[in-house]
XYZ file of C-alpha atoms in Angstrom:
510
model
C -12.097 -14.275 6.318
C -13.239 -17.198 8.421
C -10.396 -19.708 8.224
C -12.544 -22.835 7.976
C -14.589 -21.404 5.115
C -11.479 -20.111 3.353
C -9.834 -23.531 3.515
C -12.876 -25.133 1.947
C -13.148 -22.588 -0.856
C -9.520 -22.002 -1.752
C -7.755 -25.261 -1.005
C -4.073 -25.904 -1.549
C -3.605 -27.905 -4.713
C -2.291 -27.109 -8.161
C -1.428 -23.987 -10.071
C -4.713 -22.356 -9.194
C -6.718 -22.734 -6.037
C -9.818 -23.025 -8.208
C -8.710 -26.577 -8.966
C -9.956 -27.714 -5.570
C -12.926 -25.376 -5.537
C -14.166 -27.014 -8.751
C -16.428 -24.135 -9.667
C -18.515 -24.240 -12.812
C -19.632 -20.780 -13.912
C -23.090 -19.733 -15.006
C -23.908 -16.724 -17.088
C -26.826 -14.358 -17.132
C -28.577 -11.751 -19.242
C -26.408 -9.703 -21.569
C -26.839 -6.557 -23.598
C -26.672 -6.781 -27.379
C -23.039 -5.656 -27.196
C -22.207 -8.310 -24.607
C -24.135 -11.029 -26.399
C -22.277 -10.376 -29.659
C -18.860 -10.380 -28.010
C -16.559 -13.088 -29.422
C -15.316 -13.679 -25.859
C -18.706 -14.907 -24.649
C -18.308 -18.572 -23.594
C -20.623 -20.986 -25.346
C -20.503 -23.495 -22.490
C -19.886 -23.520 -18.762
C -16.407 -22.253 -17.893
C -14.110 -23.957 -15.412
C -11.312 -21.949 -13.800
C -7.722 -23.095 -14.402
C -6.529 -25.931 -12.198
C -3.536 -28.191 -11.816
C -4.390 -30.066 -14.994
C -3.961 -26.774 -16.888
C -0.426 -26.112 -15.631
C 1.211 -27.249 -18.844
C -1.128 -25.094 -20.905
C -0.279 -22.069 -18.768
C 3.452 -22.750 -19.047
C 3.193 -23.035 -22.809
C 1.324 -19.714 -22.898
C 4.251 -18.166 -21.015
C 6.692 -19.338 -23.692
C 8.066 -22.327 -21.751
C 7.792 -25.491 -23.897
C 6.947 -28.701 -22.029
C 7.782 -31.462 -24.520
C 9.506 -34.435 -22.920
C 9.123 -33.203 -19.336
C 7.003 -34.165 -16.328
C 5.665 -31.815 -13.670
C 7.143 -32.355 -10.245
C 4.753 -33.527 -7.534
C 5.576 -33.549 -3.822
C 4.168 -37.067 -3.449
C 6.622 -38.739 -5.842
C 10.240 -38.285 -6.931
C 11.079 -35.055 -8.680
C 13.012 -31.814 -8.431
C 12.293 -28.821 -6.203
C 13.948 -25.452 -5.707
C 13.636 -21.970 -4.273
C 15.240 -18.589 -4.891
C 17.282 -16.676 -2.334
C 15.156 -13.548 -2.890
C 11.697 -12.648 -4.160
C 13.237 -9.839 -6.199
C 16.692 -8.888 -7.391
C 17.997 -5.654 -8.903
C 19.541 -5.494 -12.346
C 23.251 -6.057 -11.808
C 22.556 -8.081 -8.659
C 22.596 -11.827 -8.109
C 20.153 -14.492 -6.993
C 20.928 -18.020 -5.798
C 18.835 -21.080 -6.565
C 18.725 -23.856 -3.980
C 17.711 -27.164 -5.541
C 16.985 -30.679 -4.314
C 16.777 -33.656 -6.688
C 15.158 -36.749 -5.227
C 17.760 -39.076 -6.707
C 21.364 -38.191 -7.683
C 21.497 -36.984 -11.298
C 22.389 -33.980 -13.392
C 20.001 -31.058 -13.702
C 19.871 -27.582 -15.234
C 18.375 -24.208 -14.329
C 16.879 -22.047 -17.087
C 15.363 -18.587 -16.625
C 12.453 -17.203 -18.636
C 10.739 -13.817 -18.515
C 6.924 -13.795 -18.497
C 5.395 -10.935 -20.411
C 5.731 -9.652 -23.943
C 7.417 -12.200 -26.210
C 11.208 -11.971 -25.963
C 13.401 -11.702 -29.115
C 14.725 -15.202 -28.378
C 11.236 -16.684 -28.654
C 10.855 -19.661 -26.346
C 14.582 -19.861 -25.595
C 15.556 -19.047 -21.985
C 17.341 -15.786 -21.241
C 19.918 -17.623 -19.147
C 20.859 -21.250 -18.512
C 23.154 -23.033 -16.126
C 25.607 -25.747 -17.113
C 24.733 -29.316 -16.143
C 24.807 -29.352 -12.338
C 25.188 -32.192 -9.858
C 21.865 -32.882 -8.197
C 21.519 -34.235 -4.673
C 18.646 -34.948 -2.335
C 18.406 -32.267 0.363
C 16.852 -32.707 3.776
C 13.273 -31.711 4.480
C 13.419 -29.935 7.856
C 11.100 -30.633 10.727
C 8.512 -27.999 11.559
C 9.606 -25.731 14.404
C 7.837 -26.289 17.699
C 5.308 -23.598 18.523
C 5.230 -21.855 15.135
C 5.297 -24.725 12.623
C 7.976 -22.908 10.604
C 9.535 -25.052 7.872
C 12.729 -23.394 6.615
C 15.315 -25.131 4.445
C 19.028 -24.506 4.684
C 20.022 -26.013 1.364
C 23.307 -24.919 -0.239
C 23.244 -22.771 -3.341
C 23.154 -24.885 -6.493
C 23.682 -22.045 -8.969
C 24.085 -18.285 -8.791
C 22.631 -16.085 -11.517
C 24.103 -12.625 -12.039
C 21.368 -10.436 -13.518
C 22.634 -8.532 -16.556
C 22.130 -4.778 -16.520
C 20.414 -5.146 -19.888
C 17.578 -7.287 -18.502
C 14.190 -5.625 -18.344
C 12.354 -5.387 -15.037
C 9.714 -8.062 -15.012
C 8.270 -11.312 -13.731
C 10.700 -14.212 -14.208
C 10.417 -17.968 -13.780
C 13.347 -20.255 -12.957
C 12.910 -23.718 -14.463
C 14.635 -26.696 -12.815
C 14.895 -29.709 -15.145
C 16.332 -33.034 -13.993
C 18.023 -35.502 -16.303
C 15.052 -37.864 -15.981
C 12.685 -35.178 -17.315
C 11.080 -34.045 -14.072
C 10.701 -30.308 -13.863
C 9.922 -27.740 -11.146
C 9.706 -23.953 -11.037
C 10.030 -20.899 -8.852
C 9.174 -17.259 -9.665
C 11.087 -14.086 -8.866
C 11.067 -10.442 -9.909
C 13.806 -8.415 -11.553
C 13.331 -4.886 -10.261
C 14.517 -1.524 -11.522
C 13.394 0.876 -8.793
C 15.834 3.508 -10.014
C 13.799 4.013 -13.206
C 10.598 6.008 -13.277
C 7.860 4.133 -15.115
C 4.221 4.891 -15.725
C 3.083 1.778 -13.853
C 4.652 -0.243 -11.055
C 3.280 -3.791 -10.786
C 3.563 -5.300 -7.285
C 3.676 -9.109 -7.157
C 2.096 -10.593 -3.957
C 4.820 -12.919 -2.674
C 3.624 -12.677 0.942
C 0.289 -14.161 -0.105
C 1.986 -16.784 -2.299
C 3.876 -17.954 0.784
C 0.812 -17.872 3.053
C -0.835 -20.557 0.891
C 2.323 -22.593 0.294
C 2.014 -25.985 1.990
C 5.325 -27.491 0.838
C 6.016 -30.300 1.095
C 2.539 -31.537 0.248
C 3.734 -35.121 0.710
C 1.097 -36.508 3.055
C 3.205 -35.970 6.167
C 5.085 -32.712 6.580
C 3.826 -29.557 4.889
C 2.301 -26.535 6.586
C 0.854 -23.246 5.384
C -0.842 -20.419 7.256
C -4.055 -22.428 6.752
C -3.291 -26.139 6.963
C -1.032 -28.867 8.270
C -1.181 -32.640 8.640
C -2.920 -34.021 11.700
C -2.052 -37.589 10.707
C -0.339 -39.192 7.686
C -2.315 -38.343 4.567
C -4.887 -36.353 6.524
C -4.719 -32.568 6.181
C -6.065 -30.688 9.153
C -6.887 -27.029 9.565
C -6.241 -24.214 12.012
C -4.963 -26.390 14.898
C -2.316 -27.905 12.614
C -1.360 -24.856 10.566
C 1.828 -22.827 10.865
C 1.986 -19.362 12.410
C 5.168 -18.634 10.450
C 6.154 -19.613 6.920
C 9.495 -19.213 5.174
C 10.588 -18.208 1.676
C 13.493 -20.612 2.184
C 11.554 -23.536 0.745
C 10.004 -24.478 -2.610
C 6.363 -23.848 -3.444
C 4.354 -27.041 -3.242
C 4.109 -29.491 -6.139
C 5.350 -27.914 -9.394
C 6.609 -24.766 -7.653
C 4.124 -22.376 -9.274
C 2.295 -20.470 -6.505
C -1.474 -20.497 -6.188
C -3.072 -17.864 -8.436
C 0.266 -16.921 -9.998
C -1.578 -16.853 -13.326
C -3.358 -13.630 -12.291
C -0.066 -11.762 -12.063
C 1.398 -13.466 -15.126
C -1.739 -12.778 -17.145
C -1.734 -9.098 -16.283
C 1.973 -8.832 -17.136
C 1.337 -10.341 -20.562
C -1.666 -8.112 -21.197
C -0.116 -4.839 -19.996
C 3.142 -5.314 -21.878
C 1.289 -6.504 -24.948
C -0.696 -3.240 -24.908
C 2.461 -1.167 -24.742
C 2.247 0.172 -21.187
C 5.459 1.354 -19.558
C 5.750 -1.004 -16.589
C 8.306 -2.021 -14.008
C 7.918 -4.626 -11.283
C 8.523 -5.131 -7.570
C 7.622 -7.760 -4.988
C 5.577 -7.228 -1.848
C 8.850 -7.644 0.078
C 10.213 -4.595 -1.765
C 7.153 -2.678 -0.600
C 7.839 -3.778 2.973
C 11.551 -2.993 2.894
C 11.131 0.538 1.582
C 12.506 0.020 -1.914
C 9.303 1.378 -3.475
C 8.805 5.143 -3.665
C 5.265 5.606 -4.971
C 6.053 9.155 -6.121
C 8.164 7.672 -8.944
C 5.112 6.143 -10.655
C 1.866 7.408 -12.089
C 0.090 4.250 -10.918
C 0.816 1.278 -8.670
C -1.053 -1.864 -9.703
C -1.774 -5.008 -7.682
C -2.982 -7.543 -10.279
C -3.227 -10.655 -8.110
C -4.481 -12.039 -4.814
C -2.756 -9.665 -2.363
C -4.129 -10.575 1.054
C -1.177 -10.476 3.492
C 0.268 -7.042 4.306
C 2.720 -5.731 6.891
C 2.360 -2.271 8.390
C 5.295 -0.896 6.324
C 3.541 -2.191 3.193
C 0.317 -0.359 4.090
C 2.197 2.797 5.084
C 4.079 2.821 1.794
C 0.913 3.023 -0.294
C -1.010 5.333 2.012
C 1.430 8.073 1.007
C 0.265 7.682 -2.594
C -2.319 10.418 -1.881
C 0.378 12.996 -1.273
C 2.406 11.648 -4.199
C -0.522 11.938 -6.615
C -0.122 8.247 -7.463
C -3.095 6.158 -8.564
C -3.763 2.676 -7.120
C -5.470 -0.286 -8.808
C -6.371 -3.650 -7.257
C -7.415 -6.171 -9.908
C -8.444 -9.058 -7.624
C -10.314 -9.197 -4.295
C -9.671 -9.854 -0.589
C -6.763 -7.399 -0.511
C -4.980 -6.047 2.611
C -6.875 -8.521 4.787
C -4.358 -10.044 7.218
C -1.704 -8.077 9.093
C 1.689 -9.823 9.053
C 5.182 -9.280 10.381
C 8.187 -9.994 8.184
C 11.151 -11.449 10.004
C 14.717 -12.452 9.218
C 15.787 -16.031 8.484
C 17.966 -18.020 10.860
C 20.936 -16.815 8.799
C 19.875 -13.205 9.331
C 18.482 -12.427 5.870
C 15.729 -9.844 6.293
C 12.186 -10.447 5.062
C 12.404 -14.233 4.663
C 9.735 -15.240 7.216
C 6.047 -14.271 7.180
C 4.496 -14.342 10.671
C 0.711 -14.343 11.099
C -0.749 -15.863 14.275
C -4.334 -14.925 13.274
C -5.462 -14.501 16.855
C -5.693 -11.761 19.462
C -3.191 -13.313 21.864
C -0.258 -12.969 19.464
C 2.675 -14.147 21.621
C 5.143 -11.905 19.795
C 3.073 -8.738 19.772
C 5.003 -5.604 18.825
C 4.182 -1.934 18.204
C 2.561 -2.701 14.831
C -0.247 -4.648 16.511
C -1.416 -8.239 16.542
C -1.086 -10.341 13.398
C -4.826 -10.662 12.835
C -7.233 -9.202 10.283
C -6.456 -5.533 9.628
C -10.036 -4.571 10.451
C -9.493 -6.020 13.971
C -6.023 -4.599 14.758
C -7.797 -1.596 16.288
C -11.143 -2.327 17.922
C -13.030 0.432 16.104
C -12.211 -1.068 12.691
C -10.471 2.098 11.544
C -7.687 0.085 9.875
C -10.089 -1.960 7.732
C -9.036 -2.365 4.122
C -12.038 -0.383 2.891
C -10.339 2.734 4.238
C -7.592 2.234 1.644
C -9.325 0.479 -1.246
C -12.906 1.796 -1.120
C -14.542 -1.622 -0.665
C -13.523 -4.736 1.237
C -13.774 -8.502 1.286
C -17.321 -9.673 2.049
C -17.588 -13.326 1.100
C -16.784 -16.526 -0.759
C -18.704 -16.985 -3.996
C -20.414 -20.402 -3.933
C -21.015 -20.488 -7.686
C -19.454 -17.778 -9.886
C -22.020 -15.327 -11.223
C -22.168 -12.454 -13.698
C -20.882 -9.012 -12.818
C -23.933 -6.745 -13.056
C -23.106 -3.324 -14.507
C -23.927 -0.141 -12.577
C -23.245 3.524 -13.467
C -22.741 2.661 -17.134
C -22.487 6.389 -17.951
C -19.190 6.568 -16.054
C -16.125 7.106 -18.262
C -14.674 3.767 -17.194
C -17.402 1.910 -19.155
C -16.880 4.010 -22.314
C -16.709 1.981 -25.509
C -18.062 -1.223 -23.990
C -21.642 -0.798 -25.206
C -22.864 -1.881 -21.779
C -25.894 -0.473 -19.975
C -27.027 -0.557 -16.353
C -28.176 -4.053 -15.454
C -26.180 -5.778 -18.206
C -24.264 -8.827 -17.063
C -20.702 -9.876 -17.800
C -20.876 -13.669 -17.518
C -18.854 -15.653 -14.990
C -16.774 -12.663 -13.860
C -17.532 -12.723 -10.103
C -15.838 -15.768 -8.632
C -13.869 -17.313 -5.738
C -14.009 -14.278 -3.403
C -15.810 -10.955 -3.622
C -15.499 -7.436 -2.255
C -18.376 -5.110 -1.507
C -19.224 -1.827 0.201
C -19.857 -1.788 3.955
C -21.388 1.507 5.163
C -20.226 0.760 8.712
C -16.555 0.622 7.712
C -14.169 3.509 6.925
C -13.703 5.013 3.487
C -10.640 6.590 1.857
C -10.372 10.103 3.301
C -11.051 12.817 0.745
C -12.285 10.456 -1.978
C -15.642 10.260 -3.746
C -16.618 6.627 -4.290
C -18.567 5.219 -7.259
C -19.847 1.643 -7.149
C -19.612 0.264 -10.692
C -21.405 -3.040 -10.209
C -24.190 -4.526 -8.117
C -23.748 -8.282 -8.395
C -25.805 -10.649 -6.209
C -24.083 -13.890 -5.244
C -24.562 -16.774 -2.821
C -22.011 -16.751 -0.002
C -20.514 -20.196 0.550
C -19.680 -19.639 4.238
C -22.101 -21.639 6.404
C -21.977 -19.117 9.251
C -22.978 -16.146 7.060
C -26.265 -15.041 5.444
C -26.314 -16.617 1.987
C -27.263 -13.556 -0.056
C -24.521 -11.029 -0.663
C -23.487 -8.294 -3.113
C -20.242 -7.761 -4.997
C -19.190 -4.263 -6.025
C -16.466 -3.097 -8.361
C -15.421 0.327 -7.135
C -13.576 3.454 -8.229
C -12.786 6.389 -5.931
C -11.415 9.816 -6.880
C -10.149 12.743 -4.834
C -10.283 16.444 -5.711
C -6.886 16.233 -7.410
C -8.045 13.464 -9.728
C -6.128 10.690 -7.952
C -7.894 7.357 -8.509
C -8.233 4.141 -6.546
C -9.788 1.168 -8.318
C -10.883 -2.186 -6.865
C -12.168 -4.926 -9.175
C -13.750 -6.874 -6.304
C -13.376 -10.320 -7.889
C -10.578 -12.852 -8.441
C -11.315 -13.155 -12.128
C -10.563 -9.666 -13.454
C -6.913 -10.265 -14.391
C -7.764 -13.783 -15.539
C -10.342 -12.334 -17.940
C -7.678 -10.209 -19.628
C -6.086 -13.332 -21.115
C -8.768 -16.041 -21.000
C -11.162 -15.750 -23.927
C -13.722 -17.923 -22.185
C -14.397 -14.922 -19.942
C -15.694 -11.506 -21.144
C -12.188 -10.453 -22.189
C -13.247 -7.767 -24.646
C -15.227 -5.729 -22.111
C -12.836 -6.287 -19.202
C -9.909 -5.352 -21.425
C -11.647 -2.156 -22.558
C -12.475 -1.098 -18.983
C -8.913 -1.849 -17.870
C -7.519 0.165 -20.755
C -9.872 3.078 -20.014
C -8.659 3.025 -16.408
C -4.924 2.749 -17.077
C -5.029 5.309 -19.885
C -6.667 7.777 -17.491
C -4.092 6.948 -14.815
C -0.982 7.368 -16.950
C -2.078 10.565 -18.698
C -2.916 13.932 -17.145
C -6.659 14.284 -16.631
C -6.920 17.299 -18.937
C -5.507 15.452 -21.956
């Protein structure tokens, strides 16, 4: 999307980018079934922000008593993992900086269905010596900020651990605490559903250190002390060899965590991978009945796109539970130490100085002039705007099996569900070859971008080919959030999601 408008709408602060957006949601008309739903908010709903970080952490089984969230602008503790995912039986290193010398510990929790140990971590380090590590200067030309901190602790992943979404917790002796996520993968096991966690997009929005002087993301950088600029100051390359800004929890991480909790809580057979696994060829879509992208998954390399395009031939279903997916083309590069996939490059302009055979690192719909690589050709719809004020999702095609059991009728409204960014259908853009598309919603919203017509339409979409292979696109940021947040229409969204996944994991004739 337009970079200036995106910066305004999404921001950089806190657990969720909605913290800066400051959106208050308004509802609309509801059917009798919707109106009687216990999930219907009684008052205006505000999306999670930085002030809700502790509540989110508690919901993930990580108690916060006696601790303080790290903040880049004051002393604390920060760390990063040596990989976005690690296989069972493998090892991951944690690189930690403590702003003043003191002891600290690393604890590892799994986010998902409640573990037998309750809120106890699955692994913990001994007390470790903490030291302040250098913040590197941004590289000339690209703005790359890449740390070269020594390993503070190495975790060997037990073979018995379940594939999933994990959070490393760094706690300093003085009570300050930071975090970093990673995935434990098990690509050797066939599961019904593979969940792909969007680490490339996490890193694109990471502006560590957000200290008033140094940090850069693919959107922003400082043009003077305390004054964040925009595109002229941003980085063209960002590194996984650095913490995530402030507490270390990436922007919109709660979408992926919320889906993990919901899916495991409903008994689905799931395994997990990171977007880097998709890029590096560790994901074979034929091993899964469905591949699910629950979060904001905007930044894709060509190998990532190629890996899911073969899902047609594999008979594998795809589901995208957010919006603005497969939007920017990126290259993944090695770190200075030669570790593959540690740098995300996206110049966002036609004169990419490092152009290779995969094309310029610009929007996918512009890589080829005719727009044939637009995301709608994979997903069925595509990004079409920033939602100024979140609005209801307006139901369409209520006789479709996906709405079964919801009690909803055409024109009914699910309050507050269309927010942050929206997808819609563009008749001038490509469609998935061999698929029949059904638009499941018709939701008017006001586009926040000043250079665009204000009136726009969001569409939730499902496409099906002659073999019954499905592709689903929610078309809004708040779908996965609604699965766990009772202030949103959780009952109806949960039922639709269950209808979809049940159809995906079982043969159509059953």
